GROMACS .gro file of C-alpha atoms in nm:
model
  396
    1UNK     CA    1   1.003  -1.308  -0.066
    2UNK     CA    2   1.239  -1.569  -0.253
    3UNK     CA    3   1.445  -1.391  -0.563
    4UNK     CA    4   1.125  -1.131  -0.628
    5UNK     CA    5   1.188  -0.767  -0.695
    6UNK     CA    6   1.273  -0.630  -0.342
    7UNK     CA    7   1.473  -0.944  -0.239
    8UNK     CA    8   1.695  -0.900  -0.549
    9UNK     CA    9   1.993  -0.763  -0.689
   10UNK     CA   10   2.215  -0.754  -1.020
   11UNK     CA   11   2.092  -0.915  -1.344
   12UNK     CA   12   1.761  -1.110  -1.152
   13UNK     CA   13   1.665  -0.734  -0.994
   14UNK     CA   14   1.712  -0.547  -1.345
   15UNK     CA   15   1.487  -0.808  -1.511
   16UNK     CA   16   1.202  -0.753  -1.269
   17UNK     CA   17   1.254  -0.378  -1.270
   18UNK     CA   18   1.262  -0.383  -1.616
   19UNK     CA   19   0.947  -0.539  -1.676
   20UNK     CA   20   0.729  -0.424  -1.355
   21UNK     CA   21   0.816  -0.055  -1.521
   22UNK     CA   22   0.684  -0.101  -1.846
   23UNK     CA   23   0.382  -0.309  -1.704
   24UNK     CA   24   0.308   0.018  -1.440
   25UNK     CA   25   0.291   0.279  -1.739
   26UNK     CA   26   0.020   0.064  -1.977
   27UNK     CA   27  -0.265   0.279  -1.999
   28UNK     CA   28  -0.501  -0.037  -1.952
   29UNK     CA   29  -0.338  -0.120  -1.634
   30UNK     CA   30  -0.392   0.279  -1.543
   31UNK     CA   31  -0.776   0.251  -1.589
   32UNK     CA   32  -0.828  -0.112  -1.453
   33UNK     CA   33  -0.679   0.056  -1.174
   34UNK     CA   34  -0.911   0.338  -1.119
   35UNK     CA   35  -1.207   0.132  -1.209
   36UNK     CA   36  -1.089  -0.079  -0.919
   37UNK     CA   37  -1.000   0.125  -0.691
   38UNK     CA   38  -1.335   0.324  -0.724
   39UNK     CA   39  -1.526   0.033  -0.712
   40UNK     CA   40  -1.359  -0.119  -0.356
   41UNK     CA   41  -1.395   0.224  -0.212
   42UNK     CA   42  -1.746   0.213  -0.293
   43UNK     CA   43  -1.837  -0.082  -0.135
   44UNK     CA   44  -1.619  -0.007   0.192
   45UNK     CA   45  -1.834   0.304   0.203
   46UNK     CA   46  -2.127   0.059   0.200
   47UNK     CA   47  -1.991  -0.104   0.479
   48UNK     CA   48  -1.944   0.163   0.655
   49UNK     CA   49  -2.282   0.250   0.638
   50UNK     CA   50  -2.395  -0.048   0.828
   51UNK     CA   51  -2.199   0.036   1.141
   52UNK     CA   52  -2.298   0.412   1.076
   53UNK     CA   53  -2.620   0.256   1.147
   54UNK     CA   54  -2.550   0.037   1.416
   55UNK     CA   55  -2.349   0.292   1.603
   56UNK     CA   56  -2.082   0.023   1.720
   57UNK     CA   57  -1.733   0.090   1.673
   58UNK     CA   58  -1.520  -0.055   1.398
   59UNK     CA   59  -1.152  -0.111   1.276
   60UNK     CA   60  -1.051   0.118   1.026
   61UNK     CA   61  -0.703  -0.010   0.967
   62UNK     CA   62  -0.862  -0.389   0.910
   63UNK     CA   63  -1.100  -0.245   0.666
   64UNK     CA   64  -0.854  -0.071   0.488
   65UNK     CA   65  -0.631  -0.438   0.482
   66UNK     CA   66  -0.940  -0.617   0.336
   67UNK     CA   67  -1.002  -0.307   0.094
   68UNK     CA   68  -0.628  -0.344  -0.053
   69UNK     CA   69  -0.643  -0.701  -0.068
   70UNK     CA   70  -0.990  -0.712  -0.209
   71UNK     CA   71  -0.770  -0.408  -0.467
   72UNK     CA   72  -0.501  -0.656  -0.541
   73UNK     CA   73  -0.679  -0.947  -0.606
   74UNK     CA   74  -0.818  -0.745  -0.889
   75UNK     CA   75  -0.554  -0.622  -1.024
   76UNK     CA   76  -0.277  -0.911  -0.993
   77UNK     CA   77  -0.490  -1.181  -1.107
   78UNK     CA   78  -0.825  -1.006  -1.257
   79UNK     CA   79  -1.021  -1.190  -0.974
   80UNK     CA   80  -1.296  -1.050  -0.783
   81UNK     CA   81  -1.206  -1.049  -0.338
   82UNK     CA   82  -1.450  -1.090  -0.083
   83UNK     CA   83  -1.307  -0.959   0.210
   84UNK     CA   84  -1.578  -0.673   0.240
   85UNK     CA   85  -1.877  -0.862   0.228
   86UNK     CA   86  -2.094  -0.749   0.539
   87UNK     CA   87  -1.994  -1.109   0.723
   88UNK     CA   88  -1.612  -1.028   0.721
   89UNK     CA   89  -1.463  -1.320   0.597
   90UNK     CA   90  -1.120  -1.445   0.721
   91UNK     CA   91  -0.888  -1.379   0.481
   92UNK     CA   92  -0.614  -1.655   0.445
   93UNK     CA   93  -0.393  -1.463   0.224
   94UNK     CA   94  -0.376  -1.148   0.498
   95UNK     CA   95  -0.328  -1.422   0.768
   96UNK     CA   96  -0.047  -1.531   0.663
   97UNK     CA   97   0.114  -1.255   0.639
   98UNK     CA   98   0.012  -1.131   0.937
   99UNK     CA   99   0.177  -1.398   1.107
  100UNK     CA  100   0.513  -1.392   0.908
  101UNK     CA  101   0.529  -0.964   0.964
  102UNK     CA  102   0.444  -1.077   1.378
  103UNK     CA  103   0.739  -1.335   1.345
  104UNK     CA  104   1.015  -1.231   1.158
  105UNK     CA  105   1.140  -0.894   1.298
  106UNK     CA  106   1.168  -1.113   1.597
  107UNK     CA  107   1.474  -1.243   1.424
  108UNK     CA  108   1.661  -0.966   1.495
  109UNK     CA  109   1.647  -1.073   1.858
  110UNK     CA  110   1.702  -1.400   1.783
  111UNK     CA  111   2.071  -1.540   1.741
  112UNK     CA  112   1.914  -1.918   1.740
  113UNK     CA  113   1.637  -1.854   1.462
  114UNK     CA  114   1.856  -2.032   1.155
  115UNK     CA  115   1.894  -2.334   1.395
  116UNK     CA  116   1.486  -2.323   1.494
  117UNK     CA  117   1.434  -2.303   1.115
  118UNK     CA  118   1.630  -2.584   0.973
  119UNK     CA  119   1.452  -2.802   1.312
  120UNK     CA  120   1.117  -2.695   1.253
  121UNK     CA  121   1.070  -2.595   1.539
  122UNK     CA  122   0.974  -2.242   1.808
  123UNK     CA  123   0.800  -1.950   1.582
  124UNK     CA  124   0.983  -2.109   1.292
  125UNK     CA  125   0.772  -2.392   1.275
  126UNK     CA  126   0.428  -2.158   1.263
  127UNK     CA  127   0.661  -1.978   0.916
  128UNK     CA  128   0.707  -2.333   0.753
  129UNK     CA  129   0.317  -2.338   0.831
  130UNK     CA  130   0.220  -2.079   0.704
  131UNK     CA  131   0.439  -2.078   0.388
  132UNK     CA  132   0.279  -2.408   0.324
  133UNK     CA  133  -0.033  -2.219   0.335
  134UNK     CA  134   0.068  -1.921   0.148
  135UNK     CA  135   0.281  -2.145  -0.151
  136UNK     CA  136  -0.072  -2.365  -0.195
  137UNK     CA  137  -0.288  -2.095  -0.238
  138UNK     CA  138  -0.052  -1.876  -0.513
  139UNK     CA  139  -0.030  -2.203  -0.693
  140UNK     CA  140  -0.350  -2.236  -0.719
  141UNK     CA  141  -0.409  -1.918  -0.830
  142UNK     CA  142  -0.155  -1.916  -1.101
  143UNK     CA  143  -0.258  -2.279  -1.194
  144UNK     CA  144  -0.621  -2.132  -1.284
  145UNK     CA  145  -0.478  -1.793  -1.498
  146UNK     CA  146  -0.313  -2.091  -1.693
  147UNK     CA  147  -0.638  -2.256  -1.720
  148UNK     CA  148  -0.835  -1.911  -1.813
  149UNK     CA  149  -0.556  -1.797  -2.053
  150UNK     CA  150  -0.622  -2.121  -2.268
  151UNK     CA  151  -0.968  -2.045  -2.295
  152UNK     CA  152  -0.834  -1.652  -2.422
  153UNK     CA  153  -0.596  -1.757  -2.656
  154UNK     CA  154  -0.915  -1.957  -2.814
  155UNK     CA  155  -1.107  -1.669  -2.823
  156UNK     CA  156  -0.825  -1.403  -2.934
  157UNK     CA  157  -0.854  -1.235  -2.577
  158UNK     CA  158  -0.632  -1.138  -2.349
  159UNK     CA  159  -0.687  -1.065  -1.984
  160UNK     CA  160  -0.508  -0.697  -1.813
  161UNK     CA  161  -0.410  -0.846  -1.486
  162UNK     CA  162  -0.061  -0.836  -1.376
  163UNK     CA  163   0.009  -1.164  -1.357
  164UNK     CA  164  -0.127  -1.272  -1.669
  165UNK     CA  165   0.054  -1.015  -1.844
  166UNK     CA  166   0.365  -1.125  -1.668
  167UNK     CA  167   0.303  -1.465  -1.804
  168UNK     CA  168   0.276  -1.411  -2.165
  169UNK     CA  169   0.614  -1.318  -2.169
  170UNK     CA  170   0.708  -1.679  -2.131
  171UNK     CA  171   0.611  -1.699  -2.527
  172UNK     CA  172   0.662  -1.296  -2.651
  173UNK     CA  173   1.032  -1.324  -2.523
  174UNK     CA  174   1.244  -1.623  -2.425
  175UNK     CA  175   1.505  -1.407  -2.194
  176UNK     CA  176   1.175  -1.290  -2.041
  177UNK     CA  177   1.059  -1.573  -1.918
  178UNK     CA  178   0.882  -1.633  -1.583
  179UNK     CA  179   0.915  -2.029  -1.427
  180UNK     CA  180   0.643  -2.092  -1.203
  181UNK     CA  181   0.883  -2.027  -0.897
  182UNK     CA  182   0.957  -1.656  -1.024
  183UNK     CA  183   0.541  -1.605  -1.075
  184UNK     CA  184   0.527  -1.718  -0.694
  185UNK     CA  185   0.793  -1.468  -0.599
  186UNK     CA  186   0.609  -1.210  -0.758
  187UNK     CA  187   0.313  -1.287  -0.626
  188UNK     CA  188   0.434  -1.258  -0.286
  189UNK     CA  189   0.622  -0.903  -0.349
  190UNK     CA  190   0.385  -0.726  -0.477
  191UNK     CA  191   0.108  -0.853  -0.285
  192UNK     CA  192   0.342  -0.706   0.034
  193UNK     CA  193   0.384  -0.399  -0.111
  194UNK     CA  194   0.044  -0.333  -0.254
  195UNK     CA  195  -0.189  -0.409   0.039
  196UNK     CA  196   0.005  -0.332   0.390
  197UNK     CA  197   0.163  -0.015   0.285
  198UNK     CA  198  -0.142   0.123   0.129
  199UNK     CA  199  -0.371   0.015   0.380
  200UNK     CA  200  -0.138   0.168   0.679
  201UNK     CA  201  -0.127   0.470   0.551
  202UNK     CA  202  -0.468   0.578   0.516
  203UNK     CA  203  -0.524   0.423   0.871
  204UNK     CA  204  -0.303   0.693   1.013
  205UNK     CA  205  -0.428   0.991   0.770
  206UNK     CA  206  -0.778   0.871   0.956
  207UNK     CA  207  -0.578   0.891   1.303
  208UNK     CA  208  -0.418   1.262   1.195
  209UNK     CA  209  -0.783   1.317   1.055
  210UNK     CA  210  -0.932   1.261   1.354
  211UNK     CA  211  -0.718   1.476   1.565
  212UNK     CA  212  -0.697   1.779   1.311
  213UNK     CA  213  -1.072   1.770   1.229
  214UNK     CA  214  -1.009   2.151   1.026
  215UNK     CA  215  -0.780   1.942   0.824
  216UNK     CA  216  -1.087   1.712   0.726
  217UNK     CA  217  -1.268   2.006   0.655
  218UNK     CA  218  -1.061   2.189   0.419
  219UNK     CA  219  -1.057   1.827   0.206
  220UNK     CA  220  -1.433   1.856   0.190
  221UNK     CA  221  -1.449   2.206   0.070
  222UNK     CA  222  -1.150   2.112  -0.162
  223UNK     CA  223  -1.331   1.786  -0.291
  224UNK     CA  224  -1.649   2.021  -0.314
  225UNK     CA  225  -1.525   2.294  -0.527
  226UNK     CA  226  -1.388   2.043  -0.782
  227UNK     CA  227  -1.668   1.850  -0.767
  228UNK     CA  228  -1.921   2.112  -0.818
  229UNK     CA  229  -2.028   2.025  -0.521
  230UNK     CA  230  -2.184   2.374  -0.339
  231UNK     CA  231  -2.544   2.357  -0.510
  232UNK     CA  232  -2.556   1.992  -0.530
  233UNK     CA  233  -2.576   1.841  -0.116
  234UNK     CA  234  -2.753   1.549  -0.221
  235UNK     CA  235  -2.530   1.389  -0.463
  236UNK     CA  236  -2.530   1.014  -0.410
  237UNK     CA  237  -2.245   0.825  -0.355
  238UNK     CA  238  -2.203   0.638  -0.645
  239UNK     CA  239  -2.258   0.931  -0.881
  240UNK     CA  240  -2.010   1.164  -0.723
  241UNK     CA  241  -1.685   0.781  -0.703
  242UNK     CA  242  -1.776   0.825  -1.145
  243UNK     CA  243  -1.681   1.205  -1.112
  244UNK     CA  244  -1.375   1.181  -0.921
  245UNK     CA  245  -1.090   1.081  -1.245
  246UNK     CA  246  -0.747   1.112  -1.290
  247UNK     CA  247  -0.761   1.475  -1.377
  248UNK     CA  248  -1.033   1.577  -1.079
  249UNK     CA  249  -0.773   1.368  -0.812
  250UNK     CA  250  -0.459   1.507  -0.985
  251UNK     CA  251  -0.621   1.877  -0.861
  252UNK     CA  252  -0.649   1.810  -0.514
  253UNK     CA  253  -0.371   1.921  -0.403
  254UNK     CA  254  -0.475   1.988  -0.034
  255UNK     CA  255  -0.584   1.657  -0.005
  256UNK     CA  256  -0.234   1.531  -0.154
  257UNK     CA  257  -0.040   1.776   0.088
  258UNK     CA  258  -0.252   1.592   0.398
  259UNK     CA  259  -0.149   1.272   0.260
  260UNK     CA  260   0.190   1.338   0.203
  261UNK     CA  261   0.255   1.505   0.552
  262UNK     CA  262   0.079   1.152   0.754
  263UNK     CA  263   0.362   0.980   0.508
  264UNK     CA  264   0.637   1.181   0.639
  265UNK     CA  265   0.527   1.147   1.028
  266UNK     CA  266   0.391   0.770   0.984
  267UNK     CA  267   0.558   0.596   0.687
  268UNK     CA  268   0.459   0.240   0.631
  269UNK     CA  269   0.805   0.147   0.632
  270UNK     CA  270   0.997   0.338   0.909
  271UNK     CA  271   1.268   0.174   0.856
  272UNK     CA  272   1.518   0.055   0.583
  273UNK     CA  273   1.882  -0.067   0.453
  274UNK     CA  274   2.129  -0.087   0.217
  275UNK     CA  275   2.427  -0.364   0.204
  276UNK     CA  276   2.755  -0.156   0.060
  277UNK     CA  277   2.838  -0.336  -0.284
  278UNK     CA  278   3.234  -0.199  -0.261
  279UNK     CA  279   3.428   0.014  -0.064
  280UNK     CA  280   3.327   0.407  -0.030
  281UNK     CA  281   3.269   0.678   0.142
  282UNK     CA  282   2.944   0.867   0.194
  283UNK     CA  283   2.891   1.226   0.100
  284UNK     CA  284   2.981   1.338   0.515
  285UNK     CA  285   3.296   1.143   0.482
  286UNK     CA  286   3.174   0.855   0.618
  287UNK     CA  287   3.400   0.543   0.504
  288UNK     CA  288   3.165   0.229   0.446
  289UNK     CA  289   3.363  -0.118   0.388
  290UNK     CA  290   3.193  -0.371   0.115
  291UNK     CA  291   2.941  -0.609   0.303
  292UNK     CA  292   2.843  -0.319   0.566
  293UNK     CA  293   2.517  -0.307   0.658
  294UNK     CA  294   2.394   0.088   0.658
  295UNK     CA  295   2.016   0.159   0.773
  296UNK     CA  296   1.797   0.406   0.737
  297UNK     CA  297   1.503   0.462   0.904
  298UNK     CA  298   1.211   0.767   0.752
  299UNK     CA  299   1.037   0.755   1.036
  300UNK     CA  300   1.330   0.925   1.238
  301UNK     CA  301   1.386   1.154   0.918
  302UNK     CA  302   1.013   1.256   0.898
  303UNK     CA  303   1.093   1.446   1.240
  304UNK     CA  304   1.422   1.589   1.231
  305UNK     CA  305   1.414   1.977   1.309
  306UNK     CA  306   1.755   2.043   1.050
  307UNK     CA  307   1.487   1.867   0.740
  308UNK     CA  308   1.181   1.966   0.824
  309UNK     CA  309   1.240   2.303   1.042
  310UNK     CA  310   1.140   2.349   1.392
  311UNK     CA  311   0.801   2.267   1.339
  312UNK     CA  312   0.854   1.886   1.258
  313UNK     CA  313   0.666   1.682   1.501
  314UNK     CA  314   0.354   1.933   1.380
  315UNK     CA  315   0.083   1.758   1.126
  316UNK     CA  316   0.092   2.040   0.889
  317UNK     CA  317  -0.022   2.000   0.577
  318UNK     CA  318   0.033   2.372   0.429
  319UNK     CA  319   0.402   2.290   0.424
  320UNK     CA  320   0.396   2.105   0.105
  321UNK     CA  321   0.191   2.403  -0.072
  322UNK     CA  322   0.308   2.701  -0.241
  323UNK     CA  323   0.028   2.943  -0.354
  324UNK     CA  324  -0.221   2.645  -0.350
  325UNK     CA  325  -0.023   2.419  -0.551
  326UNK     CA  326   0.144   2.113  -0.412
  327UNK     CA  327   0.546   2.103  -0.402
  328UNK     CA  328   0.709   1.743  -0.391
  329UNK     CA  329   1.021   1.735  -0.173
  330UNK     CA  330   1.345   1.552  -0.255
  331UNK     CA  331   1.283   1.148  -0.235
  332UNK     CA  332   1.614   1.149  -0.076
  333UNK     CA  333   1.439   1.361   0.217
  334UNK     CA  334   1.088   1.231   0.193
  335UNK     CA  335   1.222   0.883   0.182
  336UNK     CA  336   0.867   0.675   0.235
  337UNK     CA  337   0.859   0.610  -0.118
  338UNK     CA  338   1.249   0.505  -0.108
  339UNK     CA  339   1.516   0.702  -0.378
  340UNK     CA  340   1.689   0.651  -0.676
  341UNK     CA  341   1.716   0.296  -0.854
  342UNK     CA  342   1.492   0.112  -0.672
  343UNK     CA  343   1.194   0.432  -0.609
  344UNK     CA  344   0.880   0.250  -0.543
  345UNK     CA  345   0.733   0.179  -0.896
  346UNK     CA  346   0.355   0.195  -0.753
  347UNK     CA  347   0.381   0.510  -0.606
  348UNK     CA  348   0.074   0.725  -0.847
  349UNK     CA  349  -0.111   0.385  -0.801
  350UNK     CA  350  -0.090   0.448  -0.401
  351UNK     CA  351  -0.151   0.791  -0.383
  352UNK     CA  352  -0.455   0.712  -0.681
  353UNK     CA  353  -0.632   0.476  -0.409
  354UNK     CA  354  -0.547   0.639  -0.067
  355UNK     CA  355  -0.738   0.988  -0.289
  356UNK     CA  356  -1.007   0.795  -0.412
  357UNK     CA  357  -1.100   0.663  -0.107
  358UNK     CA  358  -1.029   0.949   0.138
  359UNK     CA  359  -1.214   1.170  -0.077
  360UNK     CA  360  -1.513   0.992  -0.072
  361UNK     CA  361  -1.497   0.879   0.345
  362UNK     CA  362  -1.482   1.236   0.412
  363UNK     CA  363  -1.696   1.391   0.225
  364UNK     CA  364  -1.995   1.141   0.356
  365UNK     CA  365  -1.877   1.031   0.748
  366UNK     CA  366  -1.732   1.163   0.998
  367UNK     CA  367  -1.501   0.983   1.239
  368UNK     CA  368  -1.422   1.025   1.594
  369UNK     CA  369  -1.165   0.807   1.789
  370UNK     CA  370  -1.262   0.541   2.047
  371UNK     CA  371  -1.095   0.609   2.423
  372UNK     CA  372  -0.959   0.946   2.311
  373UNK     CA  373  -0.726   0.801   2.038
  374UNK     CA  374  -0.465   0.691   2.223
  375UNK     CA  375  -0.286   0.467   1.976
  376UNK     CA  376   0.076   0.332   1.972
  377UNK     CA  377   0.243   0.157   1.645
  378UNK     CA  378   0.341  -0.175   1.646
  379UNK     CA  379   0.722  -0.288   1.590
  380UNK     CA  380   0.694  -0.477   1.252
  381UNK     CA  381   0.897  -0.448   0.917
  382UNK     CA  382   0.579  -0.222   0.844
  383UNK     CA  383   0.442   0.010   1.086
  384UNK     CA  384   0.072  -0.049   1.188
  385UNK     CA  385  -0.146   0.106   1.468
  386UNK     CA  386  -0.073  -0.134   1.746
  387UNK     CA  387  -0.447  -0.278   1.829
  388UNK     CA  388  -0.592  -0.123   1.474
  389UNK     CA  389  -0.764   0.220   1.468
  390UNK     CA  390  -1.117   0.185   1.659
  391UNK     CA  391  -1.323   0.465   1.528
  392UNK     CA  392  -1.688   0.546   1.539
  393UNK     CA  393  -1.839   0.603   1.219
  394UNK     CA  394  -2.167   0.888   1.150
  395UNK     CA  395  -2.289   1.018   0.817
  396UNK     CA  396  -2.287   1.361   0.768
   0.00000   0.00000   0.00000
């Protein structure tokens, strides 16, 4: 993660936030993103077709990983990913981070990890490996936005992607400025952020889906009623992805509440901390001491009965409605997007893509679990679905 926005703190972390805000509210980098994200949920509804077809069974929650990747490519460096072509390509990028997320929660457990790292040797050895891996590819890509900004600058252009946007900064503003180190960093941040977090969470909305099929069907009705859909069955797929906007997805507010309530059971992140900058004492009295290490973990505050009422370990959508209309809770009670300072900047850009594409799956397949649905998560920095969520796919 090096010195990039979630690794950070002080003067380094207030640059980055600084920036990464004003970057997430340009309207260009709004529409890219909706053009984007409509076009990679359109062509993992194509996919899906195929094994609609076939009948065999498929993983949801690896689909979802290539769709956010394929997402991210797009919008970080304005290139095109092919990790939903029909063949299913490795991806090297998601590899290796695969392998780092297997590898270093085991640190925890590990008192001799520092001493296996500075050896090269153990699991340690497989992160050197893969950072090698990871480091090569990033600077290759930021060696060719160099390359294709040249060729801009000739032409009076200038590309919308994130990172070449965070590059021209190295000649708007000098105090700005991004070494090829900080670019990696980054890279690697918001590539973590942007495409396990928002692939996990629609694979367990699918999993709550699945097991609360009326839920599925009040998001079709809901999608059909803003959509005009009641006299109009055979709309095809790509003409109904150009009808659903910012203003049709801002509307939905069932399908936000449904969303919101697999967040609070099944956040991507269950769990958290905070080091204590200087002595003080929490609003219960608590006494911290500077350098403590306090944790918190959503997944635990997701299903406490004195938050969430008695009810809590219930998927229940209608909780987050009044009269229809969606109410947001406290982000210091729903805590999946984090609180305060350091709230999750990419947020709307999350619930944007997980709406976009769980509008459309629904409204055109149904899903039904393989072996009953008996999934467990997996004990990672993120939370996954231990074995990925194995679903079999029919149009409707």
């Amino acid at each position: 993660m090096g010195d990039g926005i979630f690794n950070s703190d002080g003067k380094i972390w207030r640059k980055h936030r600084k920036i990464a805000s004003f970057e997430f509210s340009n309207r260009k980098l709004k529409q890219m993103s909706l053009t984007t994200f409509r076009r990679d949920a359109l062509r993992l509804l194509h996919l899906l077709h195929t094994f609609a077809t076939s009948r065999h069974s498929v993983d949801l929650q690896d689909l979802f990983m290539r769709m956010t990747m394929d997402s991210l490519c797009k919008l970080l460096f304005g290139m095109d990913g092919q990790n939903l072509e029909s063949r299913l390509p490795e991806d090297p990028f998601g590899k290796a981070f695969d392998n780092f997320n297997d590898i270093i929660i085991t640190r925890r457990v590990n008192p001799f990890w520092k001493i296996q790292r500075a050896l090269n040797m153990g699991k340690e050895k497989i992160v050197n490996e893969n950072l090698e891996v990871l480091n090569s590819l990033i600077s290759n890509i930021i060696e060719k936005r160099k390359e294709n900004m040249s060729v801009q600058v000739r032409s009076n252009a200038k590309a919308d992607d994130l990172l070449s946007r965070f590059m021209q900064y190295n000649e708007a503003d000098y105090q700005k400025t991004y070494n090829e180190r900080e670019l990696r960093d980054f890279i690697v941040n918001f590539k973590v952020a942007g495409r396990d977090t928002t692939a996990i969470a629609p694979s367990w909305f699918i999993y709550c889906i699945c097991k609360h099929p009326h839920v599925a069907e009040k998001i079709r009705r809901e999608t059909a009623e803003f959509l005009s859909l009641e006299n109009d069955h055979n709309m095809e797929v790509e003409e109904m992805a150009n009808k659903l906007d910012y203003e049709c997805l801002a509307r939905m507010n069932y399908l936000h509440a449904a969303l919101s309530e697999t967040l609070r059971l099944y956040p991507p992140v269950p769990r958290d901390g905070k080091t204590v900058l200087k002595d003080d004492v929490l609003p219960d009295g608590t006494y911290v001491k500077r350098g403590a290490q306090i944790s918190y973990v959503p997944y635990s505050m997701g299903r406490m009965e004195f938050l969430w009422s008695p009810d809590a370990l219930e998927y229940k959508p209608e909780r987050w409605l009044k009269d229809g209309a969606f109410q947001p809770e406290s982000p210091f009670k729903f805590t999946a997007f984090q609180a305060g300072p350091r709230m999750c900047l990419g947020k709307d850009y999350a619930y944007l893509q997980m709406k976009m594409t769980a509008s459309l799956l629904l409204h055109f397949f149904r899903f039904d679990l393989v072996d009953n649905g008996d999934v467990k998560y997996r004990v990672m920095m993120i939370m996954p679905i231990a074995g990925g969520l194995n679903v079999h796919v029919s149009r409707r």
